[in-house]
């Protein structure tokens, strides 16, 4: 007896809720720069790092030097600040980075990029605060063998660490990291 009543109550409340003309009750449209996640696991399948970022597309646009200006801080993706989490202590550019979550920014240049780890993590990608930088390091650049339509991030395993790759259009930037020893 209770189940039909509860079901009827649910249907009535749902009808009332969705029949209102309130824009806050509608679903958002599909994002033009969808959110993506990339995980890096060690040889034992234990989580080492995770990146959460939005993936803008090239769409016949000139990317670096135009859409993404050279020598200016870039949120490294679209929308919210790109977030990188390390699940264990690592070293980047011989500097200890404690396990935790950080935002990832870059400064693209014609000949080199700067990698920036920032301690703020819940801000919009446009709310960069340099006073919260934990680390800045130079990234290696290489031309992509083919055009990369959507901004992409990946990891490649290396002895006692890995390489973080950022790729878009005709550019690939990378930075190595190692596991911090105890």
PDB file of C-alpha atoms in Angstrom:
ATOM      1  CA  UNK A   1       0.000   0.000   0.000  1.00  0.00           C
ATOM      2  CA  UNK A   2       2.875   2.388   0.792  1.00  0.00           C
ATOM      3  CA  UNK A   3       4.730   1.829  -2.491  1.00  0.00           C
ATOM      4  CA  UNK A   4       1.908   3.026  -4.832  1.00  0.00           C
ATOM      5  CA  UNK A   5       1.365   6.063  -2.607  1.00  0.00           C
ATOM      6  CA  UNK A   6       5.062   6.968  -2.574  1.00  0.00           C
ATOM      7  CA  UNK A   7       5.295   6.489  -6.333  1.00  0.00           C
ATOM      8  CA  UNK A   8       2.265   8.750  -6.895  1.00  0.00           C
ATOM      9  CA  UNK A   9       3.739  11.362  -4.574  1.00  0.00           C
ATOM     10  CA  UNK A  10       7.038  11.237  -6.489  1.00  0.00           C
ATOM     11  CA  UNK A  11       5.259  11.665  -9.848  1.00  0.00           C
ATOM     12  CA  UNK A  12       3.206  14.628  -8.610  1.00  0.00           C
ATOM     13  CA  UNK A  13       6.194  16.388  -7.085  1.00  0.00           C
ATOM     14  CA  UNK A  14       8.258  15.761 -10.233  1.00  0.00           C
ATOM     15  CA  UNK A  15       5.496  17.196 -12.413  1.00  0.00           C
ATOM     16  CA  UNK A  16       5.225  20.300 -10.231  1.00  0.00           C
ATOM     17  CA  UNK A  17       8.982  20.740 -10.110  1.00  0.00           C
ATOM     18  CA  UNK A  18       9.562  20.509 -13.859  1.00  0.00           C
ATOM     19  CA  UNK A  19       6.418  22.368 -14.922  1.00  0.00           C
ATOM     20  CA  UNK A  20       7.723  25.595 -13.375  1.00  0.00           C
ATOM     21  CA  UNK A  21       9.179  28.184 -15.768  1.00  0.00           C
ATOM     22  CA  UNK A  22      12.430  28.503 -13.820  1.00  0.00           C
ATOM     23  CA  UNK A  23      15.616  28.446 -15.928  1.00  0.00           C
ATOM     24  CA  UNK A  24      17.585  27.048 -13.002  1.00  0.00           C
ATOM     25  CA  UNK A  25      15.763  23.739 -13.472  1.00  0.00           C
ATOM     26  CA  UNK A  26      16.996  23.133 -17.011  1.00  0.00           C
ATOM     27  CA  UNK A  27      20.082  21.150 -17.919  1.00  0.00           C
ATOM     28  CA  UNK A  28      23.028  22.971 -19.408  1.00  0.00           C
ATOM     29  CA  UNK A  29      23.965  22.559 -23.043  1.00  0.00           C
ATOM     30  CA  UNK A  30      26.864  20.350 -24.072  1.00  0.00           C
ATOM     31  CA  UNK A  31      30.110  22.174 -23.345  1.00  0.00           C
ATOM     32  CA  UNK A  32      32.202  23.114 -26.381  1.00  0.00           C
ATOM     33  CA  UNK A  33      35.319  22.246 -24.345  1.00  0.00           C
ATOM     34  CA  UNK A  34      34.362  19.030 -22.546  1.00  0.00           C
ATOM     35  CA  UNK A  35      35.919  18.003 -19.274  1.00  0.00           C
ATOM     36  CA  UNK A  36      38.380  15.100 -19.318  1.00  0.00           C
ATOM     37  CA  UNK A  37      40.468  13.178 -16.802  1.00  0.00           C
ATOM     38  CA  UNK A  38      43.798  11.431 -17.274  1.00  0.00           C
ATOM     39  CA  UNK A  39      45.338   9.127 -14.661  1.00  0.00           C
ATOM     40  CA  UNK A  40      48.920   8.021 -14.254  1.00  0.00           C
ATOM     41  CA  UNK A  41      49.553   4.739 -12.463  1.00  0.00           C
ATOM     42  CA  UNK A  42      52.856   3.077 -11.636  1.00  0.00           C
ATOM     43  CA  UNK A  43      53.803  -0.451 -12.682  1.00  0.00           C
ATOM     44  CA  UNK A  44      51.898  -1.805  -9.644  1.00  0.00           C
ATOM     45  CA  UNK A  45      48.745   0.037 -10.832  1.00  0.00           C
ATOM     46  CA  UNK A  46      48.871   2.413  -7.849  1.00  0.00           C
ATOM     47  CA  UNK A  47      47.657   5.953  -8.596  1.00  0.00           C
ATOM     48  CA  UNK A  48      50.495   8.473  -8.898  1.00  0.00           C
ATOM     49  CA  UNK A  49      48.823  11.502 -10.543  1.00  0.00           C
ATOM     50  CA  UNK A  50      45.527  12.669 -12.030  1.00  0.00           C
ATOM     51  CA  UNK A  51      44.733  15.686 -14.203  1.00  0.00           C
ATOM     52  CA  UNK A  52      41.229  17.134 -14.619  1.00  0.00           C
ATOM     53  CA  UNK A  53      40.977  19.603 -17.491  1.00  0.00           C
ATOM     54  CA  UNK A  54      38.770  20.964 -20.269  1.00  0.00           C
ATOM     55  CA  UNK A  55      39.619  20.186 -23.901  1.00  0.00           C
ATOM     56  CA  UNK A  56      39.126  23.100 -26.305  1.00  0.00           C
ATOM     57  CA  UNK A  57      39.239  22.299 -30.026  1.00  0.00           C
ATOM     58  CA  UNK A  58      41.312  23.908 -32.743  1.00  0.00           C
ATOM     59  CA  UNK A  59      38.385  24.393 -35.185  1.00  0.00           C
ATOM     60  CA  UNK A  60      40.580  25.868 -37.930  1.00  0.00           C
ATOM     61  CA  UNK A  61      41.923  28.552 -35.580  1.00  0.00           C
ATOM     62  CA  UNK A  62      45.525  29.625 -35.113  1.00  0.00           C
ATOM     63  CA  UNK A  63      46.280  28.458 -31.579  1.00  0.00           C
ATOM     64  CA  UNK A  64      49.669  29.412 -30.131  1.00  0.00           C
ATOM     65  CA  UNK A  65      50.615  33.032 -30.597  1.00  0.00           C
ATOM     66  CA  UNK A  66      47.017  33.966 -31.481  1.00  0.00           C
ATOM     67  CA  UNK A  67      44.178  32.274 -29.501  1.00  0.00           C
ATOM     68  CA  UNK A  68      46.680  31.436 -26.749  1.00  0.00           C
ATOM     69  CA  UNK A  69      49.120  34.379 -26.707  1.00  0.00           C
ATOM     70  CA  UNK A  70      52.830  33.772 -26.331  1.00  0.00           C
ATOM     71  CA  UNK A  71      54.508  34.773 -23.060  1.00  0.00           C
ATOM     72  CA  UNK A  72      51.244  35.097 -21.096  1.00  0.00           C
ATOM     73  CA  UNK A  73      49.862  32.825 -18.395  1.00  0.00           C
ATOM     74  CA  UNK A  74      47.431  30.287 -19.867  1.00  0.00           C
ATOM     75  CA  UNK A  75      44.962  28.240 -17.828  1.00  0.00           C
ATOM     76  CA  UNK A  76      46.158  25.208 -19.830  1.00  0.00           C
ATOM     77  CA  UNK A  77      42.823  24.187 -21.257  1.00  0.00           C
ATOM     78  CA  UNK A  78      39.485  25.948 -21.037  1.00  0.00           C
ATOM     79  CA  UNK A  79      36.880  26.932 -18.456  1.00  0.00           C
ATOM     80  CA  UNK A  80      37.998  26.120 -14.895  1.00  0.00           C
ATOM     81  CA  UNK A  81      41.648  25.982 -13.899  1.00  0.00           C
ATOM     82  CA  UNK A  82      43.278  22.679 -14.825  1.00  0.00           C
ATOM     83  CA  UNK A  83      43.778  20.606 -11.692  1.00  0.00           C
ATOM     84  CA  UNK A  84      46.600  18.146 -11.096  1.00  0.00           C
ATOM     85  CA  UNK A  85      46.680  15.862  -8.079  1.00  0.00           C
ATOM     86  CA  UNK A  86      49.711  13.912  -6.950  1.00  0.00           C
ATOM     87  CA  UNK A  87      48.959  10.912  -4.754  1.00  0.00           C
ATOM     88  CA  UNK A  88      52.513  10.682  -3.493  1.00  0.00           C
ATOM     89  CA  UNK A  89      55.395  13.101  -3.158  1.00  0.00           C
ATOM     90  CA  UNK A  90      57.207  13.780  -6.440  1.00  0.00           C
ATOM     91  CA  UNK A  91      60.098  15.922  -7.604  1.00  0.00           C
ATOM     92  CA  UNK A  92      59.805  18.321 -10.513  1.00  0.00           C
ATOM     93  CA  UNK A  93      62.941  20.179 -11.534  1.00  0.00           C
ATOM     94  CA  UNK A  94      64.583  18.742  -8.383  1.00  0.00           C
ATOM     95  CA  UNK A  95      61.993  20.478  -6.188  1.00  0.00           C
ATOM     96  CA  UNK A  96      59.844  18.447  -3.814  1.00  0.00           C
ATOM     97  CA  UNK A  97      56.108  18.596  -4.545  1.00  0.00           C
ATOM     98  CA  UNK A  98      54.100  17.134  -1.676  1.00  0.00           C
ATOM     99  CA  UNK A  99      51.168  14.839  -2.407  1.00  0.00           C
ATOM    100  CA  UNK A 100      48.075  16.987  -2.891  1.00  0.00           C
ATOM    101  CA  UNK A 101      46.045  18.958  -5.423  1.00  0.00           C
ATOM    102  CA  UNK A 102      47.298  21.950  -7.382  1.00  0.00           C
ATOM    103  CA  UNK A 103      46.241  24.007 -10.359  1.00  0.00           C
ATOM    104  CA  UNK A 104      48.378  23.783 -13.472  1.00  0.00           C
ATOM    105  CA  UNK A 105      49.139  26.839 -15.564  1.00  0.00           C
ATOM    106  CA  UNK A 106      51.619  27.320 -18.378  1.00  0.00           C
ATOM    107  CA  UNK A 107      53.253  30.204 -20.170  1.00  0.00           C
ATOM    108  CA  UNK A 108      53.602  29.152 -23.822  1.00  0.00           C
ATOM    109  CA  UNK A 109      56.483  30.690 -25.719  1.00  0.00           C
ATOM    110  CA  UNK A 110      57.772  30.282 -29.256  1.00  0.00           C
ATOM    111  CA  UNK A 111      60.880  28.383 -28.138  1.00  0.00           C
ATOM    112  CA  UNK A 112      60.029  27.211 -24.598  1.00  0.00           C
ATOM    113  CA  UNK A 113      57.143  26.898 -22.187  1.00  0.00           C
ATOM    114  CA  UNK A 114      56.966  27.492 -18.463  1.00  0.00           C
ATOM    115  CA  UNK A 115      55.162  24.967 -16.250  1.00  0.00           C
ATOM    116  CA  UNK A 116      53.495  26.445 -13.156  1.00  0.00           C
ATOM    117  CA  UNK A 117      52.067  24.608 -10.146  1.00  0.00           C
ATOM    118  CA  UNK A 118      49.799  26.843  -8.114  1.00  0.00           C
ATOM    119  CA  UNK A 119      48.332  26.036  -4.683  1.00  0.00           C
ATOM    120  CA  UNK A 120      44.878  27.510  -5.427  1.00  0.00           C
ATOM    121  CA  UNK A 121      42.546  24.825  -6.782  1.00  0.00           C
ATOM    122  CA  UNK A 122      38.917  25.939  -6.922  1.00  0.00           C
ATOM    123  CA  UNK A 123      39.215  29.106  -8.962  1.00  0.00           C
ATOM    124  CA  UNK A 124      38.133  29.843 -12.510  1.00  0.00           C
ATOM    125  CA  UNK A 125      40.919  29.387 -15.017  1.00  0.00           C
ATOM    126  CA  UNK A 126      41.032  33.168 -15.416  1.00  0.00           C
ATOM    127  CA  UNK A 127      41.684  33.809 -11.701  1.00  0.00           C
ATOM    128  CA  UNK A 128      45.440  33.236 -11.663  1.00  0.00           C
ATOM    129  CA  UNK A 129      47.266  34.451  -8.549  1.00  0.00           C
ATOM    130  CA  UNK A 130      51.061  34.319  -8.990  1.00  0.00           C
ATOM    131  CA  UNK A 131      51.586  34.745  -5.230  1.00  0.00           C
ATOM    132  CA  UNK A 132      50.283  31.160  -4.840  1.00  0.00           C
ATOM    133  CA  UNK A 133      52.836  29.609  -7.210  1.00  0.00           C
ATOM    134  CA  UNK A 134      54.589  26.615  -5.710  1.00  0.00           C
ATOM    135  CA  UNK A 135      56.869  25.835  -8.624  1.00  0.00           C
ATOM    136  CA  UNK A 136      57.851  27.147 -12.034  1.00  0.00           C
ATOM    137  CA  UNK A 137      59.937  25.052 -14.419  1.00  0.00           C
ATOM    138  CA  UNK A 138      60.883  25.017 -18.102  1.00  0.00           C
ATOM    139  CA  UNK A 139      59.122  22.497 -20.327  1.00  0.00           C
ATOM    140  CA  UNK A 140      60.627  20.755 -23.336  1.00  0.00           C
ATOM    141  CA  UNK A 141      58.967  21.480 -26.696  1.00  0.00           C
ATOM    142  CA  UNK A 142      58.735  19.404 -29.818  1.00  0.00           C
ATOM    143  CA  UNK A 143      56.645  19.692 -32.948  1.00  0.00           C
ATOM    144  CA  UNK A 144      53.718  17.318 -33.197  1.00  0.00           C
ATOM    145  CA  UNK A 145      54.002  14.831 -36.091  1.00  0.00           C
ATOM    146  CA  UNK A 146      50.335  15.572 -36.849  1.00  0.00           C
ATOM    147  CA  UNK A 147      47.792  18.261 -35.967  1.00  0.00           C
ATOM    148  CA  UNK A 148      46.138  17.712 -32.595  1.00  0.00           C
ATOM    149  CA  UNK A 149      42.520  18.910 -32.919  1.00  0.00           C
ATOM    150  CA  UNK A 150      41.575  18.931 -29.213  1.00  0.00           C
ATOM    151  CA  UNK A 151      43.901  19.997 -26.420  1.00  0.00           C
ATOM    152  CA  UNK A 152      45.168  16.798 -24.787  1.00  0.00           C
ATOM    153  CA  UNK A 153      47.135  15.757 -21.720  1.00  0.00           C
ATOM    154  CA  UNK A 154      48.802  12.396 -21.174  1.00  0.00           C
ATOM    155  CA  UNK A 155      51.487  10.656 -19.149  1.00  0.00           C
ATOM    156  CA  UNK A 156      54.268   8.324 -20.229  1.00  0.00           C
ATOM    157  CA  UNK A 157      56.039   6.099 -17.749  1.00  0.00           C
ATOM    158  CA  UNK A 158      59.736   6.641 -17.086  1.00  0.00           C
ATOM    159  CA  UNK A 159      62.097   4.974 -14.676  1.00  0.00           C
ATOM    160  CA  UNK A 160      61.086   6.073 -11.163  1.00  0.00           C
ATOM    161  CA  UNK A 161      58.612   8.647 -12.498  1.00  0.00           C
ATOM    162  CA  UNK A 162      56.964   9.848 -15.632  1.00  0.00           C
ATOM    163  CA  UNK A 163      56.601  12.483 -18.304  1.00  0.00           C
ATOM    164  CA  UNK A 164      53.601  14.788 -18.432  1.00  0.00           C
ATOM    165  CA  UNK A 165      52.676  15.761 -22.011  1.00  0.00           C
ATOM    166  CA  UNK A 166      50.503  18.668 -23.144  1.00  0.00           C
ATOM    167  CA  UNK A 167      49.583  18.674 -26.831  1.00  0.00           C
ATOM    168  CA  UNK A 168      47.520  20.877 -29.093  1.00  0.00           C
ATOM    169  CA  UNK A 169      47.646  21.942 -32.731  1.00  0.00           C
ATOM    170  CA  UNK A 170      51.269  21.438 -33.840  1.00  0.00           C
ATOM    171  CA  UNK A 171      52.942  21.605 -30.407  1.00  0.00           C
ATOM    172  CA  UNK A 172      53.780  19.125 -27.684  1.00  0.00           C
ATOM    173  CA  UNK A 173      55.237  20.322 -24.371  1.00  0.00           C
ATOM    174  CA  UNK A 174      56.544  17.932 -21.728  1.00  0.00           C
ATOM    175  CA  UNK A 175      57.994  17.913 -18.249  1.00  0.00           C
ATOM    176  CA  UNK A 176      59.483  14.982 -16.336  1.00  0.00           C
ATOM    177  CA  UNK A 177      58.861  14.137 -12.700  1.00  0.00           C
ATOM    178  CA  UNK A 178      60.330  11.517 -10.397  1.00  0.00           C
ATOM    179  CA  UNK A 179      59.021   9.827  -7.283  1.00  0.00           C
ATOM    180  CA  UNK A 180      60.460  11.447  -4.176  1.00  0.00           C
ATOM    181  CA  UNK A 181      62.453   8.999  -2.092  1.00  0.00           C
ATOM    182  CA  UNK A 182      61.695   8.633   1.577  1.00  0.00           C
TER     183      UNK A 182
END
